[in-house]
Amino acid sequence: MGSHITPNVDAILNQLTLEEKVSLLAGKNFWETVDIPEKGVPSVKVSDGPNGARGATFKNGPTAACFPASCLLASTWDVEAARRIGNALAEETQSKGARALLAPTVCPHRHPLGGRNFESFSEDPLLAGKMAAQYIHGLQEKGVAATIKHFAANEQETCRFTVNAHIAERALREIYLKPFEIAIKEANPMAVMTSYNILNGHHADSSSFLLKDVLRGQWGWNGLVMSDWGGTNSTADSLEAGLDLEMPGPTKWRKAETVLEEIKAGRVSERTIDACARNVLEFMAKLGCFEDPSISEEKSINKPEHQQLIRSVGSQGLVLLKNEDNTLPLKKEQLANKKVALLGFAKEGLIHGGGSASVNAHYRVTAEEGLRSALGDAIEFDYAQGAHTFRQLPLMNNMVVDRDGQPGWTLDLFFNEDATGEPSASRHSDVAAYVPIFVKEAWGSLRATAQFTPSQSGRHYLGMSGLGRSKVLIDGQMAYEQKENCPDSMAFLLGGVKEPEVQWDFEGGKTYTVEVTTLKPSKSGGLSLIDGYIGFRAGFMTEEEHNRDLVSEAVEVAKRSDLAIVFTGHTPDWETEGQDQISFSLPSNGSQDRLVTAVSSVNTNTIVVNCTGVAIDMPWLDKVKAVVQAWFPGQEAGNAIADVLTGAVNPSGRLPVSFPRRIEDAPAHGNFPGEYIDGQLNVTYEEGIFVGYRHYDRSEKHRSQVLFPFGYGLSYTTFAHANPRVSISENAEKFDVTIEVTNTGSLAGADVVQVYAGAKQASSENPVKELVGFAKVQLEPKQSKTVSVEFDTRQLAHFSEGTSRWEIDGGEYEISIGRSVQDIVGKLTLSVGAQSYKL
């Protein structure tokens, strides 16, 4: 952190009226806090998100660097890479006029269908916490505040605003709070963001247990607590629990008159108002806002050093899952004058997930572009799409003109709620959509009209959805009617509502009047920020496009090629904030699985490169030669992928999550996303502490349910491990595990040494072993290094709900050194005395 002249926060606080103090406790607008210029109080601007500083505009704003997703960052197992990413993100944040980044996300991956898993690090709390700590250091040493989120237990997106998560305190302490605890104690983030969900009956934003007892009490943290956007659920309760800042503004719960009434009634104390206001002022002071209160204009600065970092870390985080017959790396000289089929998403860069992690990237390098650049002109590439993967029909933007004959639509907006009479306003729209993101105007209804002249005859496809009740008319005839409000407004915003597809007979060259009407919903069914706002989208696809046999086209391309590379994955419509995955299979409706199976049946040299932030089903695994898990690598995706495929970079990524064989094998299966009780979704974390590898490690039967274990990843070279040792510090509080690692192959490469520990006589109540430390080592061919991994005695403790303390059972403990949680290369035994720790 740079040094700042520290203003006298108490003096500033003392000159504010009670109403002015209250005004500081909610945002001024979507991204800024309230300023009081006459009292010298500035405003501070914040920005999304974890893999890029987007700025104030949700879509199509100034371009920004798109960094690798946190799931990829975790698969590097390189804490220094996390710090460098944090440094670069700080510069990006400042380029958008912001001084705080709403990141990192650290909630553990509880279930493979978690919609926001990609945005977080790992199923393991130690790996997540250690990566997050260095990410935070990277941000804050460059003068930008980190906002660790979402505190706590936001492991699913289904009904995330209202779901009641029931979690026993042991599981909460050991798994779900642990990454926060590690990052907060090691890196001291300036801000914490609360989650939307209810935890054990209390909304997170008003949970005294989370905010007072744990965060500020037991962990001793002192910073700013802000709500997630629209995630404040009360006035008095949230204030008294210690929620300093309601976001966004203008306030919903903290109007001056409301808070003053709560003070008068004795439900809120003035001391609480002072404490919250002080935290807001101190946050500004740490960020230098009093010295320089300006909020600079947003800029797009495409830095070459950021490009290089994104490419380097992106390639480091790719995980080689299978490499039969050493099919990879691809060598230019071996492929000369041969044909390579590029199939699936080869021409579409899958660089990030959906929601607040999405950015308008400076650019995106596709896999095709990366491979063409790496392999040159001596190789003939052929392309086929191979699979329908759309979640919604493309917007009906082509072949339409508005009332004035201009390409696009006419939108008529009404204050009334039935779209009748003269409109209150009319405007042109280039797209067949009206999406209420950051809209400040609330209408009662909307009618969108266009003249549509199809280029070909056929029984074409229409799709439509609205936040409220809606309908589509073609030349006055009802084509489709949505009779209910949209059940999930967040899914609507993020493009994830599955729209019924309606067919309609059109004659090519004939002009039709298309009319869409949509009404204001009484309640949006999700994100409270858009309650009462209208919104719609209308899609269209020709019969020929919709029913095109893409698989057969791909098979023909694969047949005439010497090598086939199939790029599979999730677009931001399919993997996104706001909703969980609908299936363990790749979308849509098995189309990508059918593509891989069909291609591998006609080309024995088939490689799959998968871009998802989660584990997926791989029914074709035995039929392909190689598989690379590429996650979401950021704007340099194609180059990072090409670097690994061609051997310019030796893959060193290791899985930060377990890949189960079937979704039924996931430990949370049957308890995700929960069940409805009296109209409210409740989810019980019945698996307790046995999340991810902790579950699969319980028996040989469970281990066989894993397709690829936690910590797994292949290399183009080989490593040998020898001479494992452990030493104990004089005060018996630290262990130092060392092992000699040798690169026995012919290529330079990196190995990840993983250290696990558990009681030698395992109890069914405890995991067999847990990750206690790790280190990444880079080695030239035939080079050896002694790798050291240190961990604390306290990491062997488990939380006792009976004593409310961390307890270590005395006895012998086994230290396991592995290349993965299942591939153990060395074991050591040590004796530890019984110990007990206060919270």
Short mmCIF file of C-alpha atoms in Angstrom, two decimals, residues 55-466:
data_model
loop_
_atom_site.label_atom_id
_atom_site.label_comp_id
_atom_site.label_asym_id
_atom_site.label_seq_id
_atom_site.Cartn_x
_atom_site.Cartn_y
_atom_site.Cartn_z
CA GLY A 55 -16.31 -0.47 -14.84
CA ALA A 56 -19.77 1.01 -14.47
CA THR A 57 -21.40 -0.39 -17.63
CA PHE A 58 -22.62 -3.96 -17.41
CA LYS A 59 -22.54 -4.61 -21.15
CA ASN A 60 -20.56 -3.02 -23.98
CA GLY A 61 -18.85 -0.42 -21.83
CA PRO A 62 -15.19 0.57 -22.19
CA THR A 63 -13.11 -2.49 -22.88
CA ALA A 64 -11.17 -4.13 -20.07
CA ALA A 65 -8.56 -6.84 -19.67
CA CYS A 66 -10.13 -10.26 -19.11
CA PHE A 67 -8.00 -12.37 -16.78
CA PRO A 68 -8.22 -16.13 -16.20
CA ALA A 69 -11.08 -17.26 -13.97
CA SER A 70 -10.24 -18.13 -10.36
CA CYS A 71 -10.79 -21.86 -10.96
CA LEU A 72 -7.92 -21.72 -13.48
CA LEU A 73 -5.84 -19.57 -11.15
CA ALA A 74 -6.26 -22.19 -8.42
CA SER A 75 -5.22 -24.95 -10.80
CA THR A 76 -1.80 -23.28 -11.17
CA TRP A 77 -1.20 -23.98 -7.45
CA ASP A 78 1.07 -20.94 -7.73
CA VAL A 79 0.48 -18.32 -5.06
CA GLU A 80 2.90 -15.91 -6.71
CA ALA A 81 0.80 -16.05 -9.90
CA ALA A 82 -2.21 -15.05 -7.80
CA ARG A 83 -0.27 -12.08 -6.44
CA ARG A 84 0.78 -10.95 -9.92
CA ILE A 85 -2.84 -11.21 -11.11
CA GLY A 86 -3.84 -9.07 -8.11
CA ASN A 87 -1.24 -6.46 -9.04
CA ALA A 88 -2.52 -6.26 -12.60
CA LEU A 89 -6.16 -6.16 -11.51
CA ALA A 90 -5.32 -3.19 -9.28
CA GLU A 91 -4.06 -1.28 -12.31
CA GLU A 92 -7.17 -2.27 -14.25
CA THR A 93 -9.42 -1.12 -11.40
CA GLN A 94 -7.71 2.26 -11.30
CA SER A 95 -8.16 2.62 -15.08
CA LYS A 96 -11.92 2.45 -14.46
CA GLY A 97 -11.83 5.23 -11.86
CA ALA A 98 -12.46 2.76 -9.04
CA ARG A 99 -10.51 2.16 -5.84
CA ALA A 100 -12.08 -1.10 -4.72
CA LEU A 101 -12.56 -4.33 -6.63
CA LEU A 102 -15.48 -6.58 -5.74
CA ALA A 103 -13.31 -9.68 -5.48
CA PRO A 104 -12.08 -12.31 -4.76
CA THR A 105 -14.84 -14.91 -4.50
CA VAL A 106 -13.74 -17.71 -2.16
CA CYS A 107 -16.81 -19.86 -1.41
CA PRO A 108 -15.78 -23.53 -1.77
CA HIS A 109 -17.05 -25.68 -4.64
CA ARG A 110 -19.61 -27.83 -2.87
CA HIS A 111 -21.25 -29.41 -5.93
CA PRO A 112 -20.23 -29.67 -9.62
CA LEU A 113 -23.44 -27.97 -10.74
CA GLY A 114 -22.72 -24.75 -8.82
CA GLY A 115 -23.33 -21.93 -11.27
CA ARG A 116 -20.65 -19.68 -9.85
CA ASN A 117 -17.95 -22.24 -9.07
CA PHE A 118 -15.78 -20.90 -11.89
CA GLU A 119 -15.56 -17.56 -10.10
CA SER A 120 -14.15 -19.18 -6.97
CA PHE A 121 -11.02 -21.24 -6.43
CA SER A 122 -11.43 -24.75 -5.12
CA GLU A 123 -13.28 -27.41 -3.17
CA ASP A 124 -10.43 -27.23 -0.63
CA PRO A 125 -10.49 -24.36 1.87
CA LEU A 126 -6.70 -24.23 2.30
CA LEU A 127 -5.97 -23.95 -1.42
CA ALA A 128 -8.76 -21.38 -1.82
CA GLY A 129 -7.61 -19.36 1.19
CA LYS A 130 -3.93 -19.32 0.23
CA MET A 131 -4.64 -18.28 -3.38
CA ALA A 132 -7.10 -15.62 -2.23
CA ALA A 133 -4.63 -14.22 0.31
CA GLN A 134 -2.01 -13.56 -2.35
CA TYR A 135 -4.61 -12.19 -4.78
CA ILE A 136 -5.62 -9.74 -2.03
CA HIS A 137 -2.00 -8.81 -1.29
CA GLY A 138 -1.53 -8.14 -5.00
CA LEU A 139 -4.49 -5.78 -5.13
CA GLN A 140 -3.86 -3.90 -1.91
CA GLU A 141 -0.12 -3.39 -2.26
CA LYS A 142 -1.02 -1.39 -5.38
CA GLY A 143 -3.51 0.76 -3.47
CA VAL A 144 -6.80 -0.96 -4.42
CA ALA A 145 -9.12 -2.45 -1.81
CA ALA A 146 -10.07 -6.11 -2.06
CA THR A 147 -13.64 -7.11 -1.20
CA ILE A 148 -13.63 -10.76 -0.23
CA LYS A 149 -17.01 -12.41 -0.89
CA HIS A 150 -19.64 -13.80 -0.39
CA PHE A 151 -19.70 -14.12 3.39
CA ALA A 152 -20.91 -16.82 3.83
CA ALA A 153 -22.20 -20.16 2.52
CA ASN A 154 -23.12 -18.97 -0.99
CA GLU A 155 -22.43 -22.33 -2.65
CA GLN A 156 -25.39 -22.31 -5.02
CA GLU A 157 -27.27 -19.90 -7.26
CA THR A 158 -30.71 -21.52 -7.15
CA CYS A 159 -32.91 -19.17 -5.08
CA ARG A 160 -29.72 -17.56 -3.81
CA PHE A 161 -31.62 -14.52 -2.49
CA THR A 162 -33.85 -16.57 -0.21
CA VAL A 163 -32.43 -20.08 0.21
CA ASN A 164 -31.94 -21.14 3.82
CA ALA A 165 -28.68 -23.09 4.12
CA HIS A 166 -28.59 -25.42 7.12
CA ILE A 167 -24.98 -26.12 8.04
CA ALA A 168 -23.63 -27.69 11.22
CA GLU A 169 -21.09 -25.47 12.93
CA ARG A 170 -18.22 -27.91 12.44
CA ALA A 171 -18.67 -28.00 8.66
CA LEU A 172 -19.15 -24.24 8.65
CA ARG A 173 -15.91 -23.65 10.57
CA GLU A 174 -13.73 -26.25 8.80
CA ILE A 175 -14.92 -25.87 5.21
CA TYR A 176 -17.04 -22.81 4.45
CA LEU A 177 -15.55 -20.16 6.76
CA LYS A 178 -11.98 -21.47 6.54
CA PRO A 179 -10.95 -19.84 3.20
CA PHE A 180 -12.25 -16.52 4.50
CA GLU A 181 -10.38 -17.02 7.78
CA ILE A 182 -7.09 -17.83 6.03
CA ALA A 183 -7.30 -14.91 3.60
CA ILE A 184 -8.50 -12.42 6.20
CA LYS A 185 -5.81 -13.34 8.74
CA GLU A 186 -3.00 -13.49 6.16
CA ALA A 187 -3.91 -10.58 3.89
CA ASN A 188 -6.36 -8.33 5.79
CA PRO A 189 -8.73 -7.35 2.94
CA MET A 190 -10.15 -3.87 3.40
CA ALA A 191 -13.73 -4.99 2.75
CA VAL A 192 -15.99 -8.02 3.14
CA MET A 193 -19.18 -8.52 1.12
CA THR A 194 -22.06 -10.42 2.66
CA SER A 195 -23.95 -13.08 0.73
CA TYR A 196 -27.61 -13.05 -0.28
CA ASN A 197 -28.60 -16.33 1.34
CA ILE A 198 -29.98 -17.19 4.73
CA LEU A 199 -27.62 -19.19 6.96
CA ASN A 200 -29.19 -21.32 9.67
CA GLY A 201 -32.26 -19.10 9.76
CA HIS A 202 -30.57 -15.67 9.58
CA HIS A 203 -29.90 -13.56 6.50
CA ALA A 204 -26.14 -13.21 6.12
CA ASP A 205 -26.35 -9.41 6.03
CA SER A 206 -27.96 -9.36 9.48
CA SER A 207 -26.15 -12.29 11.06
CA SER A 208 -24.55 -11.25 14.35
CA PHE A 209 -22.88 -14.66 14.45
CA LEU A 210 -21.05 -14.04 11.15
CA LEU A 211 -20.33 -10.34 11.42
CA LYS A 212 -19.89 -9.72 15.15
CA ASP A 213 -18.91 -13.01 16.73
CA VAL A 214 -16.73 -14.51 14.01
CA LEU A 215 -15.49 -11.78 11.68
CA ARG A 216 -14.85 -8.89 14.05
CA GLY A 217 -14.67 -10.88 17.29
CA GLN A 218 -12.85 -14.19 16.91
CA TRP A 219 -10.86 -13.18 13.82
CA GLY A 220 -10.18 -9.65 15.03
CA TRP A 221 -10.78 -8.10 11.61
CA ASN A 222 -11.54 -4.39 11.36
CA GLY A 223 -12.73 -3.16 7.98
CA LEU A 224 -15.79 -2.31 5.90
CA VAL A 225 -18.68 -4.76 5.58
CA MET A 226 -20.88 -4.13 2.54
CA SER A 227 -23.90 -5.98 1.26
CA ASP A 228 -24.11 -7.73 -2.06
CA TRP A 229 -26.10 -5.66 -4.54
CA GLY A 230 -29.69 -5.71 -3.35
CA GLY A 231 -28.65 -8.05 -0.55
CA THR A 232 -29.76 -5.92 2.41
CA ASN A 233 -32.90 -7.36 3.98
CA SER A 234 -33.62 -5.19 7.00
CA THR A 235 -32.96 -1.85 8.63
CA ALA A 236 -32.37 -2.38 12.35
CA ASP A 237 -31.13 -5.98 12.23
CA SER A 238 -28.49 -5.37 9.54
CA LEU A 239 -27.22 -2.22 11.24
CA GLU A 240 -26.95 -3.81 14.66
CA ALA A 241 -25.27 -6.91 13.20
CA GLY A 242 -22.57 -4.69 11.72
CA LEU A 243 -23.44 -4.28 8.03
CA ASP A 244 -21.78 -0.91 7.41
CA LEU A 245 -22.83 -0.23 3.83
CA GLU A 246 -25.98 -1.09 1.90
CA MET A 247 -25.29 -1.36 -1.83
CA PRO A 248 -26.28 -0.17 -4.29
CA GLY A 249 -27.88 3.23 -3.84
CA PRO A 250 -30.15 5.00 -3.58
CA THR A 251 -31.03 3.27 -0.33
CA LYS A 252 -33.98 0.96 0.09
CA TRP A 253 -33.64 0.25 3.82
CA ARG A 254 -31.68 3.16 5.23
CA LYS A 255 -33.64 6.30 4.48
CA ALA A 256 -32.91 8.87 7.19
CA GLU A 257 -36.48 8.95 8.46
CA THR A 258 -36.61 5.14 8.67
CA VAL A 259 -33.37 4.87 10.61
CA LEU A 260 -34.30 7.75 12.93
CA GLU A 261 -37.56 5.96 13.73
CA GLU A 262 -35.59 2.80 14.56
CA ILE A 263 -33.29 4.83 16.84
CA LYS A 264 -36.26 6.46 18.54
CA ALA A 265 -37.85 3.03 19.09
CA GLY A 266 -34.62 1.75 20.65
CA ARG A 267 -33.96 -0.87 17.98
CA VAL A 268 -30.82 0.89 16.70
CA SER A 269 -28.31 2.81 18.83
CA GLU A 270 -26.50 5.97 17.81
CA ARG A 271 -23.30 4.17 18.80
CA THR A 272 -24.03 1.66 16.02
CA ILE A 273 -24.52 4.47 13.49
CA ASP A 274 -21.21 6.01 14.56
CA ALA A 275 -19.39 2.67 14.28
CA CYS A 276 -20.72 1.97 10.79
CA ALA A 277 -20.08 5.53 9.57
CA ARG A 278 -16.55 5.39 11.00
CA ASN A 279 -15.86 2.19 9.04
CA VAL A 280 -17.04 3.88 5.84
CA LEU A 281 -14.84 6.94 6.50
CA GLU A 282 -11.81 4.83 7.41
CA PHE A 283 -12.26 2.82 4.21
CA MET A 284 -12.10 6.08 2.23
CA ALA A 285 -9.09 7.22 4.25
CA LYS A 286 -7.14 4.02 3.56
CA LEU A 287 -7.75 4.55 -0.15
CA GLY A 288 -6.57 8.17 -0.16
CA CYS A 289 -9.98 9.58 -1.06
CA PHE A 290 -9.64 12.56 1.28
CA GLU A 291 -6.37 13.62 -0.35
CA ASP A 292 -7.70 13.11 -3.87
CA PRO A 293 -11.51 12.89 -3.99
CA SER A 294 -11.66 12.81 -7.79
CA ILE A 295 -13.19 9.88 -9.66
CA SER A 296 -11.37 9.68 -12.96
CA GLU A 297 -13.00 8.94 -16.28
CA GLU A 298 -13.02 5.29 -17.31
CA LYS A 299 -10.29 4.35 -19.77
CA SER A 300 -9.48 1.30 -21.84
CA ILE A 301 -5.75 0.66 -21.42
CA ASN A 302 -4.61 -2.50 -23.15
CA LYS A 303 -1.25 -3.12 -21.49
CA PRO A 304 1.21 -5.52 -23.19
CA GLU A 305 2.46 -6.68 -19.78
CA HIS A 306 -1.11 -7.65 -18.83
CA GLN A 307 -1.49 -9.54 -22.10
CA GLN A 308 1.70 -11.49 -21.37
CA LEU A 309 0.63 -12.23 -17.78
CA ILE A 310 -2.80 -13.47 -18.87
CA ARG A 311 -1.23 -15.75 -21.47
CA SER A 312 1.40 -17.06 -19.07
CA VAL A 313 -0.93 -17.76 -16.15
CA GLY A 314 -3.61 -19.06 -18.52
CA SER A 315 -1.29 -21.71 -19.92
CA GLN A 316 0.01 -22.55 -16.41
CA GLY A 317 -3.51 -23.35 -15.25
CA LEU A 318 -4.50 -25.70 -18.06
CA VAL A 319 -4.69 -29.30 -16.85
CA LEU A 320 -3.65 -32.20 -19.06
CA LEU A 321 -6.09 -34.95 -18.07
CA LYS A 322 -5.25 -37.62 -20.65
CA ASN A 323 -2.42 -38.09 -23.14
CA GLU A 324 -2.55 -41.56 -24.66
CA ASP A 325 0.41 -42.54 -26.88
CA ASN A 326 1.98 -39.13 -26.20
CA THR A 327 -0.39 -37.59 -28.73
CA LEU A 328 0.50 -34.22 -27.26
CA PRO A 329 2.41 -32.02 -27.72
CA LEU A 330 1.68 -31.34 -31.37
CA LYS A 331 4.86 -30.76 -33.35
CA LYS A 332 4.92 -28.45 -36.33
CA GLU A 333 7.29 -30.64 -38.29
CA GLN A 334 5.19 -33.75 -37.71
CA LEU A 335 2.01 -32.01 -38.85
CA ALA A 336 3.51 -30.42 -41.95
CA ASN A 337 1.29 -30.92 -44.99
CA LYS A 338 -1.35 -32.64 -42.88
CA LYS A 339 -4.96 -31.72 -42.25
CA VAL A 340 -6.24 -30.72 -38.82
CA ALA A 341 -9.96 -30.53 -38.07
CA LEU A 342 -10.97 -27.78 -35.63
CA LEU A 343 -14.45 -28.49 -34.33
CA GLY A 344 -16.95 -27.09 -31.83
CA PHE A 345 -15.98 -23.80 -30.17
CA ALA A 346 -12.74 -23.40 -32.14
CA LYS A 347 -13.88 -20.05 -33.54
CA GLU A 348 -15.50 -18.80 -30.32
CA GLY A 349 -13.28 -17.84 -27.41
CA LEU A 350 -14.78 -19.16 -24.17
CA ILE A 351 -12.88 -16.71 -21.99
CA HIS A 352 -15.13 -16.09 -18.96
CA GLY A 353 -18.34 -17.15 -17.24
CA GLY A 354 -21.51 -15.10 -17.06
CA GLY A 355 -22.70 -12.46 -14.61
CA SER A 356 -20.60 -10.01 -12.62
CA ALA A 357 -17.42 -11.80 -13.77
CA SER A 358 -18.11 -10.91 -17.41
CA VAL A 359 -16.23 -8.07 -19.05
CA ASN A 360 -16.15 -6.40 -22.43
CA ALA A 361 -12.69 -7.76 -23.18
CA HIS A 362 -10.11 -5.74 -25.10
CA TYR A 363 -10.02 -8.71 -27.47
CA ARG A 364 -10.37 -12.48 -27.37
CA VAL A 365 -8.01 -14.90 -29.06
CA THR A 366 -9.88 -17.94 -30.32
CA ALA A 367 -8.38 -21.43 -30.33
CA GLU A 368 -8.26 -21.36 -34.11
CA GLU A 369 -6.32 -18.08 -34.10
CA GLY A 370 -3.92 -19.38 -31.46
CA LEU A 371 -3.21 -22.61 -33.33
CA ARG A 372 -2.83 -20.91 -36.70
CA SER A 373 -0.33 -18.53 -35.15
CA ALA A 374 1.59 -21.35 -33.43
CA LEU A 375 1.62 -23.90 -36.25
CA GLY A 376 1.81 -21.65 -39.27
CA ASP A 377 0.73 -22.09 -42.88
CA ALA A 378 2.25 -25.51 -43.49
CA ILE A 379 -0.79 -27.14 -41.91
CA GLU A 380 -4.23 -27.20 -43.48
CA PHE A 381 -7.02 -26.43 -41.01
CA ASP A 382 -10.64 -27.30 -41.63
CA TYR A 383 -13.54 -26.18 -39.43
CA ALA A 384 -17.03 -27.37 -38.58
CA GLN A 385 -19.29 -26.18 -35.78
CA GLY A 386 -20.48 -29.67 -35.01
CA ALA A 387 -23.10 -28.98 -32.35
CA HIS A 388 -26.02 -26.70 -31.56
CA THR A 389 -25.16 -25.08 -28.23
CA PHE A 390 -27.48 -22.06 -28.05
CA ARG A 391 -29.58 -21.67 -24.92
CA GLN A 392 -31.86 -19.07 -26.49
CA LEU A 393 -32.59 -18.30 -30.11
CA PRO A 394 -30.50 -15.40 -31.46
CA LEU A 395 -32.19 -12.01 -31.09
CA MET A 396 -34.58 -11.17 -33.92
CA ASN A 397 -32.41 -8.36 -35.24
CA ASN A 398 -32.05 -9.21 -38.92
CA MET A 399 -34.62 -8.65 -41.65
CA VAL A 400 -36.59 -6.23 -39.45
CA VAL A 401 -37.26 -2.47 -39.75
CA ASP A 402 -38.92 -0.07 -37.34
CA ARG A 403 -41.86 2.28 -37.93
CA ASP A 404 -39.61 4.69 -39.83
CA GLY A 405 -38.09 2.00 -42.04
CA GLN A 406 -34.80 1.92 -40.16
CA PRO A 407 -33.22 -1.44 -39.28
CA GLY A 408 -34.48 -2.43 -35.85
CA TRP A 409 -37.58 -2.07 -33.71
CA THR A 410 -39.92 0.62 -32.41
CA LEU A 411 -40.47 0.52 -28.67
CA ASP A 412 -43.64 2.17 -27.36
CA LEU A 413 -43.59 2.62 -23.57
CA PHE A 414 -46.68 3.13 -21.43
CA PHE A 415 -47.28 4.18 -17.84
CA ASN A 416 -50.43 2.08 -17.88
CA GLU A 417 -50.11 -1.67 -17.42
CA ASP A 418 -51.96 -2.89 -20.50
CA ALA A 419 -50.10 -1.17 -23.39
CA THR A 420 -53.22 0.63 -24.62
CA GLY A 421 -53.87 4.16 -25.83
CA GLU A 422 -51.17 6.63 -26.83
CA PRO A 423 -47.67 5.66 -25.66
CA SER A 424 -46.00 7.90 -23.09
CA ALA A 425 -42.69 7.54 -24.93
CA SER A 426 -41.39 5.93 -28.11
CA ARG A 427 -37.88 5.08 -29.16
CA HIS A 428 -35.86 3.10 -31.65
CA SER A 429 -34.04 -0.06 -30.63
CA ASP A 430 -31.43 -1.88 -32.67
CA VAL A 431 -32.20 -5.12 -30.86
CA ALA A 432 -35.32 -7.12 -30.08
CA ALA A 433 -34.82 -6.68 -26.37
CA TYR A 434 -35.35 -4.28 -23.50
CA VAL A 435 -33.34 -5.38 -20.50
CA PRO A 436 -33.67 -3.33 -17.30
CA ILE A 437 -30.04 -3.23 -16.20
CA PHE A 438 -29.37 0.11 -14.50
CA VAL A 439 -32.57 1.54 -16.00
CA LYS A 440 -33.83 4.47 -13.94
CA GLU A 441 -37.24 4.67 -15.56
CA ALA A 442 -40.09 2.39 -14.55
CA TRP A 443 -42.88 1.79 -17.07
CA GLY A 444 -46.12 -0.11 -16.76
CA SER A 445 -45.97 -1.86 -20.12
CA LEU A 446 -44.17 -1.94 -23.45
CA ARG A 447 -45.07 -2.71 -27.05
CA ALA A 448 -42.29 -3.51 -29.52
CA THR A 449 -43.13 -3.61 -33.24
CA ALA A 450 -41.20 -4.34 -36.41
CA GLN A 451 -41.82 -5.14 -40.04
CA PHE A 452 -40.24 -8.51 -40.72
CA THR A 453 -39.40 -9.76 -44.23
CA PRO A 454 -37.91 -13.26 -44.14
CA SER A 455 -35.43 -14.17 -46.85
CA GLN A 456 -36.72 -17.73 -47.20
CA SER A 457 -39.93 -19.62 -46.74
CA GLY A 458 -40.31 -22.18 -43.99
CA ARG A 459 -41.72 -23.11 -40.64
CA HIS A 460 -39.30 -20.90 -38.73
CA TYR A 461 -38.67 -20.69 -34.98
CA LEU A 462 -39.61 -17.89 -32.58
CA GLY A 463 -38.58 -17.54 -28.94
CA MET A 464 -39.74 -14.93 -26.45
CA SER A 465 -39.50 -14.20 -22.74
CA GLY A 466 -40.53 -11.30 -20.54
#
